[in-house]
XYZ file of C-alpha atoms in Angstrom:
551
model
C -19.808 -7.788 -16.913
C -16.666 -5.688 -16.554
C -14.002 -6.237 -19.234
C -10.589 -6.966 -17.691
C -8.908 -7.887 -20.978
C -5.631 -6.407 -22.143
C -7.550 -4.483 -24.798
C -9.555 -2.488 -22.276
C -7.699 0.699 -21.229
C -10.035 1.052 -18.230
C -9.410 -2.439 -16.809
C -8.188 -0.851 -13.562
C -11.481 0.870 -12.682
C -12.953 -2.162 -10.877
C -9.962 -4.462 -10.693
C -8.855 -6.564 -7.739
C -5.134 -5.977 -7.249
C -3.040 -8.346 -5.115
C -0.081 -6.774 -3.335
C 3.049 -8.925 -3.270
C 5.755 -8.020 -0.756
C 8.477 -10.000 -2.579
C 10.762 -10.653 0.374
C 7.921 -12.378 2.201
C 5.992 -14.121 -0.593
C 8.062 -17.138 -1.676
C 11.749 -18.063 -1.564
C 12.965 -20.018 -4.613
C 16.680 -20.223 -3.784
C 16.449 -21.227 -0.118
C 18.303 -18.271 1.401
C 15.383 -17.297 3.639
C 14.500 -14.200 1.608
C 11.661 -14.146 -0.891
C 12.625 -13.470 -4.503
C 11.217 -12.900 -7.988
C 11.521 -16.536 -9.058
C 9.539 -17.437 -5.959
C 6.799 -15.046 -7.073
C 6.790 -16.542 -10.578
C 6.570 -20.067 -9.176
C 3.457 -19.087 -7.192
C 1.618 -17.016 -9.800
C -0.790 -19.907 -10.346
C -2.049 -19.219 -6.808
C -3.010 -15.679 -7.837
C -4.609 -16.887 -11.047
C -6.698 -19.479 -9.195
C -7.593 -16.873 -6.591
C -9.153 -14.763 -9.340
C -7.392 -11.413 -8.928
C -6.859 -9.167 -11.953
C -3.386 -7.794 -11.231
C -0.418 -8.091 -8.926
C 1.400 -5.134 -7.448
C 5.049 -5.786 -6.621
C 6.428 -3.851 -3.672
C 10.019 -2.673 -4.312
C 12.432 -5.302 -5.629
C 15.180 -2.848 -6.601
C 18.770 -2.860 -5.263
C 18.524 -1.742 -1.641
C 20.274 -2.156 1.686
C 16.816 -2.630 3.250
C 17.099 0.373 5.539
C 13.343 0.690 4.985
C 12.189 -2.635 3.640
C 13.255 -1.906 0.059
C 11.865 1.632 -0.100
C 15.447 2.911 -0.027
C 16.263 2.439 -3.721
C 19.840 2.466 -5.004
C 18.943 1.817 -8.662
C 15.442 2.314 -10.075
C 16.108 0.282 -13.211
C 17.502 -2.982 -11.863
C 16.689 -5.871 -9.515
C 18.326 -6.471 -6.135
C 20.736 -9.399 -6.697
C 19.305 -11.146 -3.649
C 15.905 -11.118 -5.351
C 17.007 -12.012 -8.867
C 17.835 -10.353 -12.171
C 16.115 -8.350 -14.871
C 15.726 -11.628 -16.756
C 13.844 -13.000 -13.735
C 11.595 -9.948 -13.808
C 10.919 -10.425 -17.506
C 10.032 -14.064 -16.895
C 7.683 -13.035 -14.073
C 5.926 -10.445 -16.236
C 5.613 -12.878 -19.150
C 4.111 -15.601 -16.965
C 1.739 -13.143 -15.291
C 0.489 -11.942 -18.659
C 0.134 -15.537 -19.874
C -2.135 -16.167 -16.890
C -4.151 -13.009 -17.614
C -2.676 -10.972 -14.761
C -1.634 -7.333 -15.076
C 1.639 -6.240 -13.430
C 2.007 -3.078 -11.330
C 5.356 -2.044 -9.855
C 6.147 0.257 -6.956
C 7.844 3.541 -7.753
C 9.583 5.520 -4.979
C 10.138 9.054 -6.315
C 10.395 11.141 -3.133
C 13.816 9.863 -2.090
C 16.646 7.567 -3.102
C 18.897 5.369 -1.038
C 22.015 7.067 0.312
C 23.830 4.420 -1.744
C 22.373 5.761 -4.996
C 25.205 6.929 -7.313
C 23.756 10.430 -7.365
C 23.930 10.782 -3.594
C 27.408 9.326 -3.412
C 28.453 11.837 -6.074
C 26.872 14.673 -4.080
C 28.841 13.756 -0.941
C 32.105 13.621 -2.855
C 31.451 16.850 -4.757
C 30.916 19.021 -1.695
C 28.896 22.171 -0.917
C 27.754 24.306 -3.821
C 28.297 21.583 -6.417
C 25.727 20.804 -9.152
C 25.564 17.225 -7.830
C 24.044 18.484 -4.578
C 21.293 20.323 -6.448
C 19.505 17.031 -7.123
C 18.915 16.693 -3.372
C 17.962 19.126 -0.603
C 21.212 20.263 1.023
C 21.349 23.327 3.270
C 23.702 24.986 5.715
C 22.746 24.592 9.337
C 21.719 27.248 11.815
C 23.656 28.372 14.863
C 27.094 30.018 15.129
C 28.806 27.018 13.559
C 25.940 25.546 11.526
C 25.479 22.927 14.216
C 21.677 23.127 14.282
C 19.332 21.653 11.640
C 18.107 24.124 8.993
C 14.477 23.776 10.189
C 12.431 22.030 12.856
C 10.968 19.552 10.352
C 10.584 16.029 11.742
C 11.101 12.653 10.088
C 8.158 10.270 9.739
C 10.245 7.744 11.660
C 11.107 10.114 14.496
C 13.691 12.777 15.159
C 14.923 15.551 12.918
C 14.346 15.270 9.171
C 17.875 16.636 8.643
C 21.196 14.772 8.757
C 24.587 16.493 8.897
C 27.425 15.338 6.662
C 31.142 15.674 7.510
C 31.611 18.899 5.531
C 29.018 20.591 7.743
C 25.988 20.784 5.463
C 22.699 19.043 6.175
C 20.451 17.028 3.852
C 16.698 16.470 4.115
C 15.231 13.003 4.723
C 11.527 12.794 5.496
C 12.034 9.103 6.289
C 15.231 7.359 7.442
C 18.616 9.067 7.193
C 19.443 6.459 4.534
C 16.690 7.965 2.328
C 17.727 11.469 1.189
C 14.923 13.465 -0.434
C 15.232 14.481 -4.068
C 14.675 18.063 -5.207
C 11.923 17.802 -7.805
C 12.584 21.322 -9.061
C 15.658 19.881 -10.794
C 15.055 18.941 -14.446
C 17.578 16.088 -14.274
C 15.506 14.459 -11.520
C 12.344 14.784 -13.602
C 13.958 13.413 -16.748
C 15.450 10.447 -14.895
C 12.024 9.401 -13.657
C 10.557 9.781 -17.129
C 13.268 7.348 -18.204
C 12.309 4.986 -15.374
C 8.628 5.082 -16.335
C 9.556 4.204 -19.912
C 12.049 1.520 -18.825
C 9.445 -0.529 -16.973
C 6.608 0.248 -19.391
C 8.789 -1.015 -22.231
C 9.257 -4.255 -20.270
C 5.493 -4.758 -20.246
C 4.550 -3.259 -16.882
C 0.865 -2.287 -16.891
C 0.959 0.312 -14.130
C 2.688 1.956 -11.197
C 1.962 2.469 -7.521
C 3.487 5.818 -6.524
C 4.953 5.866 -3.022
C 4.445 9.017 -0.914
C 2.973 10.730 -3.959
C 2.004 13.830 -1.993
C 5.548 14.740 -0.834
C 7.514 15.382 -4.029
C 6.931 19.139 -4.294
C 8.370 21.191 -1.444
C 8.556 24.869 -0.543
C 12.336 25.265 -0.620
C 12.500 29.008 -1.112
C 14.819 30.825 1.278
C 14.533 31.229 4.118
C 13.109 27.781 4.830
C 10.261 28.109 7.279
C 9.818 26.293 10.567
C 6.527 24.594 11.337
C 6.580 25.640 14.982
C 5.471 22.320 16.421
C 6.768 18.762 15.832
C 3.281 17.398 15.194
C 2.878 19.675 12.155
C 5.478 17.567 10.337
C 2.962 14.713 10.041
C 0.130 14.172 7.565
C -2.404 14.973 10.287
C -1.259 18.597 9.978
C -2.916 18.768 6.552
C -6.312 19.259 8.178
C -4.923 22.091 10.356
C -3.120 24.122 7.698
C -4.698 25.840 4.677
C -4.831 23.456 1.699
C -1.648 23.396 -0.321
C 0.437 25.409 2.165
C 2.339 22.698 4.038
C 6.046 23.079 3.220
C 6.496 19.471 2.084
C 3.132 17.689 1.876
C 0.372 18.010 -0.709
C 1.550 21.200 -2.330
C -0.363 22.337 -5.412
C 2.704 22.250 -7.635
C 3.018 18.461 -7.200
C 0.260 18.026 -9.765
C 2.356 19.452 -12.584
C 4.746 16.524 -12.037
C 1.965 13.987 -12.505
C 0.530 15.748 -15.537
C 3.983 15.369 -17.033
C 3.992 11.658 -16.118
C 0.576 11.171 -17.695
C 1.971 12.291 -21.034
C 4.589 9.551 -20.739
C 2.098 6.892 -19.655
C -0.401 7.805 -22.373
C 2.207 7.213 -25.060
C 1.644 3.459 -24.573
C -1.229 1.357 -25.882
C -3.093 0.739 -23.725
C -2.022 3.671 -21.526
C -0.207 2.644 -18.363
C -2.165 3.209 -15.188
C -0.994 4.609 -11.856
C -2.293 4.865 -8.319
C -1.108 7.444 -5.787
C -0.286 6.709 -2.188
C -1.373 10.132 -0.955
C -2.224 10.440 2.731
C -4.321 13.589 2.268
C -7.941 14.575 3.015
C -10.507 13.264 0.546
C -11.167 16.443 -1.444
C -7.437 16.917 -1.986
C -6.922 13.226 -2.775
C -9.252 13.526 -5.758
C -6.789 15.891 -7.423
C -4.223 13.086 -7.816
C -6.771 10.901 -9.610
C -7.814 13.340 -12.312
C -7.772 11.962 -15.881
C -4.622 13.901 -16.761
C -2.764 12.658 -13.658
C -2.605 9.222 -11.955
C -6.001 7.540 -12.583
C -6.498 6.548 -8.927
C -5.471 7.463 -5.380
C -5.566 5.149 -2.390
C -8.482 5.682 -0.041
C -7.243 4.885 3.457
C -10.408 6.002 5.234
C -11.985 2.562 4.773
C -8.892 0.956 6.313
C -8.992 3.386 9.232
C -12.751 3.194 9.891
C -13.928 1.568 13.102
C -16.211 -1.473 12.947
C -19.312 0.678 13.041
C -22.082 0.806 10.450
C -22.588 4.569 10.526
C -18.855 5.291 10.289
C -18.325 2.880 7.403
C -21.375 4.153 5.528
C -20.026 7.716 5.759
C -16.629 6.589 4.491
C -18.150 4.704 1.551
C -20.455 7.571 0.596
C -17.731 10.199 0.857
C -15.151 8.071 -0.954
C -17.442 7.379 -3.894
C -18.309 11.072 -4.142
C -14.634 12.056 -3.994
C -13.677 9.640 -6.763
C -16.612 10.811 -8.861
C -15.408 14.426 -8.768
C -12.134 13.313 -10.374
C -13.745 11.031 -12.940
C -11.910 8.169 -11.251
C -13.077 5.002 -9.561
C -12.839 4.516 -5.815
C -10.166 2.367 -4.203
C -10.611 0.129 -1.172
C -8.021 -1.515 1.040
C -8.090 -3.272 4.426
C -4.466 -4.354 4.884
C -1.051 -3.594 3.424
C 2.650 -3.763 4.288
C 2.423 -0.729 6.620
C -0.518 -1.551 8.922
C -1.692 -4.166 11.417
C -3.461 -6.947 9.527
C -7.200 -6.442 9.655
C -8.235 -9.749 11.341
C -6.385 -8.401 14.391
C -6.947 -4.668 13.948
C -10.728 -4.903 13.632
C -10.907 -6.639 17.021
C -9.011 -3.962 18.946
C -11.347 -1.866 21.143
C -11.927 1.690 19.879
C -9.140 3.985 21.021
C -6.584 1.206 21.434
C -3.037 2.391 20.798
C -1.824 -0.132 18.235
C 1.836 0.362 19.122
C 1.143 -0.320 22.809
C -0.729 -3.447 21.763
C 2.209 -4.585 19.611
C 4.674 -3.909 22.437
C 2.564 -6.172 24.655
C 3.012 -8.977 22.153
C -0.672 -8.789 21.302
C -1.792 -9.631 24.842
C -3.039 -6.268 26.148
C -5.757 -6.471 25.138
C -5.958 -10.092 24.035
C -7.568 -10.588 20.623
C -10.033 -13.399 19.948
C -8.408 -14.822 16.799
C -11.474 -16.752 15.622
C -13.772 -13.762 16.108
C -11.230 -11.532 14.371
C -11.226 -13.817 11.353
C -15.027 -13.807 11.230
C -15.089 -10.007 11.280
C -12.312 -9.793 8.679
C -14.208 -12.082 6.304
C -17.300 -9.907 6.655
C -15.273 -6.736 6.023
C -13.664 -8.275 2.943
C -16.951 -9.404 1.395
C -18.340 -5.913 1.991
C -15.261 -4.368 0.337
C -15.446 -6.636 -2.699
C -19.079 -5.632 -3.272
C -18.245 -1.921 -3.507
C -17.840 -0.074 -6.818
C -14.195 0.535 -7.663
C -10.902 -1.293 -7.207
C -10.025 -3.487 -4.242
C -6.418 -3.921 -3.161
C -5.731 -7.206 -1.372
C -2.558 -7.710 0.671
C -0.748 -11.027 0.407
C -1.915 -13.542 2.991
C -5.240 -11.919 3.742
C -6.849 -14.566 1.519
C -5.597 -17.018 4.153
C -7.003 -14.983 7.043
C -3.546 -14.336 8.504
C -3.601 -12.333 11.735
C -0.905 -9.868 12.773
C 2.165 -11.559 14.260
C 2.271 -9.259 17.253
C 4.549 -11.462 19.341
C 7.766 -11.106 17.336
C 10.680 -10.882 19.792
C 12.464 -7.537 19.628
C 15.789 -9.133 18.697
C 14.421 -10.158 15.256
C 12.817 -6.838 14.315
C 13.934 -5.337 10.993
C 11.744 -2.237 10.656
C 13.815 0.958 11.091
C 10.998 2.393 13.203
C 12.209 0.283 16.121
C 15.717 1.722 16.319
C 14.994 5.208 15.004
C 12.346 5.843 17.664
C 14.671 4.663 20.422
C 12.908 1.280 20.584
C 9.584 2.897 21.363
C 7.596 2.001 18.220
C 7.674 -1.694 17.375
C 7.062 -1.144 13.679
C 5.550 -3.069 10.799
C 7.320 -6.420 10.821
C 4.268 -8.230 12.171
C 2.398 -7.849 8.880
C 5.465 -8.764 6.801
C 6.118 -12.252 8.193
C 6.627 -14.683 5.256
C 3.595 -16.580 4.001
C 2.792 -20.206 4.885
C 2.200 -22.417 1.848
C 2.372 -25.866 3.459
C 1.476 -27.237 6.885
C 4.995 -28.528 7.589
C 8.610 -27.689 6.799
C 11.184 -25.284 8.198
C 9.266 -22.265 6.825
C 5.855 -23.782 6.013
C 6.685 -23.982 2.305
C 7.981 -20.418 2.021
C 11.365 -21.847 1.059
C 13.681 -24.790 1.569
C 15.157 -23.301 4.739
C 13.981 -20.859 7.397
C 12.435 -17.442 6.827
C 13.952 -14.003 7.400
C 11.266 -13.318 10.030
C 10.121 -16.194 12.255
C 6.657 -17.631 11.592
C 4.472 -18.721 14.520
C 3.406 -22.368 14.704
C -0.195 -21.218 14.223
C 0.662 -20.472 10.583
C 0.345 -24.194 9.818
C -3.445 -24.040 10.085
C -3.582 -20.949 7.847
C -1.374 -22.434 5.103
C -2.594 -22.667 1.520
C -2.262 -26.455 1.765
C -4.553 -26.529 4.815
C -7.291 -24.496 3.086
C -7.122 -25.479 -0.571
C -10.400 -27.135 -1.559
C -11.778 -27.005 1.982
C -15.381 -25.777 1.950
C -15.852 -22.739 4.176
C -12.137 -21.907 4.377
C -11.078 -18.301 3.974
C -9.122 -19.158 0.833
C -12.181 -20.719 -0.786
C -14.319 -17.760 0.314
C -11.977 -15.392 -1.550
C -11.948 -17.603 -4.633
C -15.736 -17.821 -4.711
C -16.194 -14.109 -4.033
C -13.798 -13.068 -6.792
C -15.382 -15.458 -9.276
C -18.852 -14.137 -8.468
C -17.672 -10.547 -8.478
C -16.517 -10.803 -12.084
C -19.962 -12.050 -13.108
C -21.916 -9.497 -11.085
C -20.003 -6.284 -11.757
C -21.879 -3.869 -13.959
C -21.565 -0.114 -13.516
C -19.966 1.871 -10.692
C -22.978 2.914 -8.634
C -24.665 1.675 -5.493
C -27.993 2.484 -3.877
C -28.339 2.385 -0.110
C -31.317 0.326 0.993
C -33.869 2.136 3.180
C -35.187 1.034 6.569
C -32.246 -1.122 7.580
C -31.929 -2.090 11.272
C -29.371 -0.229 13.406
C -25.869 -1.541 12.852
C -26.632 -2.918 9.384
C -25.304 -1.791 6.009
C -27.305 -2.760 2.922
C -26.926 -1.565 -0.642
C -27.831 -2.640 -4.147
C -25.564 -2.551 -7.194
C -26.685 -1.464 -10.629
C -28.043 -4.793 -11.821
C -29.977 -5.510 -8.642
C -27.730 -7.757 -6.582
C -27.366 -6.666 -2.972
C -24.828 -6.713 -0.173
C -25.925 -6.806 3.476
C -23.518 -6.605 6.434
C -24.515 -6.966 10.080
C -22.006 -4.999 12.174
C -24.197 -5.084 15.291
C -23.873 -7.408 18.262
C -27.186 -9.202 17.677
C -28.775 -11.182 14.826
C -31.036 -9.235 12.459
C -33.678 -10.403 9.974
C -32.171 -11.559 6.694
C -33.758 -9.690 3.770
C -35.556 -11.789 1.163
C -33.587 -13.054 -1.800
C -31.328 -15.870 -2.882
C -28.092 -15.971 -0.872
C -25.248 -16.076 -3.362
C -22.461 -15.984 -0.790
C -21.989 -15.543 2.931
C -18.866 -14.624 4.857
C -19.958 -17.031 7.606
C -19.889 -20.831 7.288
C -22.787 -22.323 5.333
C -24.635 -23.378 8.464
C -24.556 -19.811 9.749
C -26.314 -17.031 7.884
C -26.924 -18.366 4.390
C -30.383 -19.810 4.718
C -33.743 -18.637 6.007
C -33.597 -16.971 9.387
C -31.606 -14.165 11.010
C -28.319 -12.730 9.786
C -25.737 -13.256 12.550
C -23.425 -10.521 13.837
C -20.197 -9.828 11.936
C -21.519 -11.402 8.752
C -21.894 -10.206 5.170
C -24.111 -11.813 2.538
C -24.562 -11.193 -1.165
C -28.151 -11.590 -2.312
C -29.617 -12.054 -5.780
């Protein structure tokens, strides 16, 4: 059995980590926005669920230009979400319940409201204050053109002009100026931030956009030549390590420096990189002298196809092994369409077009989507490595694709000229009760409207109900703790087409039927099935879109 105690420095290797998006988790003060006290009040839900850690998405002071990822102060709490004392109370209660605490760190950029950036604007061109960021003169006779053709992730130029004529780099929104990580003051400030939260008892960090910190800023700055080369997909088209601002080799020196800070604690603090890079390059971020783990998004992006998923699993395990790390698995998070909906979209569906249709073109069979999502989750939880669970997926929540455009908050909507609907549909506040103005989220309404269908997904509606998605997660996580031993799997031979079957090190097996027809159920005692008990847990065939664990 894997040791998840506080004494084990490797607790993270096969942990289940629950992502909390604080503004949408629980609202303790009734203002419609989730807060830290709301999280603390609901930590018993995570403990009863059986997860090992919670990861808090940003809760720092922010104007919410990008959902909290525009940070004005890395060592404080947004007043709308609470205080540092509230954070300390949250961490203390989590640790009392046996939960580790991971916080989000956003090192690529600050908010434009950060004191450093405000100082840089006031100081003017050529000042030391501007050296912490990426300021450049523009091109053209009067400097009226951006310094390069680099594009923002959210659309349009990655450069913004300020009144004195210079331009600053922002790979995301214009309210998120990029830091220059060649500057020692930037590096030292983040060392201070790592120590600040580690000293408050934080067990680890999730590193946002980990692959973008190092940039080729030598003069002259070079154009990419095509807008599409500004995206992560360009990393498979350019020689490794040569993109001007993604996945450059020198980024790893930054994380080796961080590891020295994190290893000064007992046990060492862990970290996981959000690095949207090809697998072989992703392994570099997870080396023992860097960040322990790196998110594997291939499993999230894989189609519902046995051959495709088997390739992803095999490759991901091999990639992690080369770094001496454990693999990571994720199906949903705060940036993607929730997987009960996404897994039902026909191959090749443009997700943005689907969102713009309100989820009607094509229509998604909600019940079938939930069945498939449960099967995908049980498969994920059987894999060696760490699983990251996004808040609400234990309830089976689908994407809220029908949000009216007038309530949208994601900057993608406005910055793309109202072409990309954005990520609000996976950030709708959670339902805790079957009634009330926000289904138990808070005493009043919620900052994003919840559909009436949320009542049947609420914790209250599923708690203690045999066969519910909530009880499936609880049972799976309880069993998983007992069954985990080692980090290997063995693919089973002679499986029918469309079926995945593997054994773990102590002999228990996972079988998933991704085909459209029932298949023979292998012999063995059924420990758990993703389908209701009357469907796929006894003698007879294994139905489509079903996963079972066998002794």
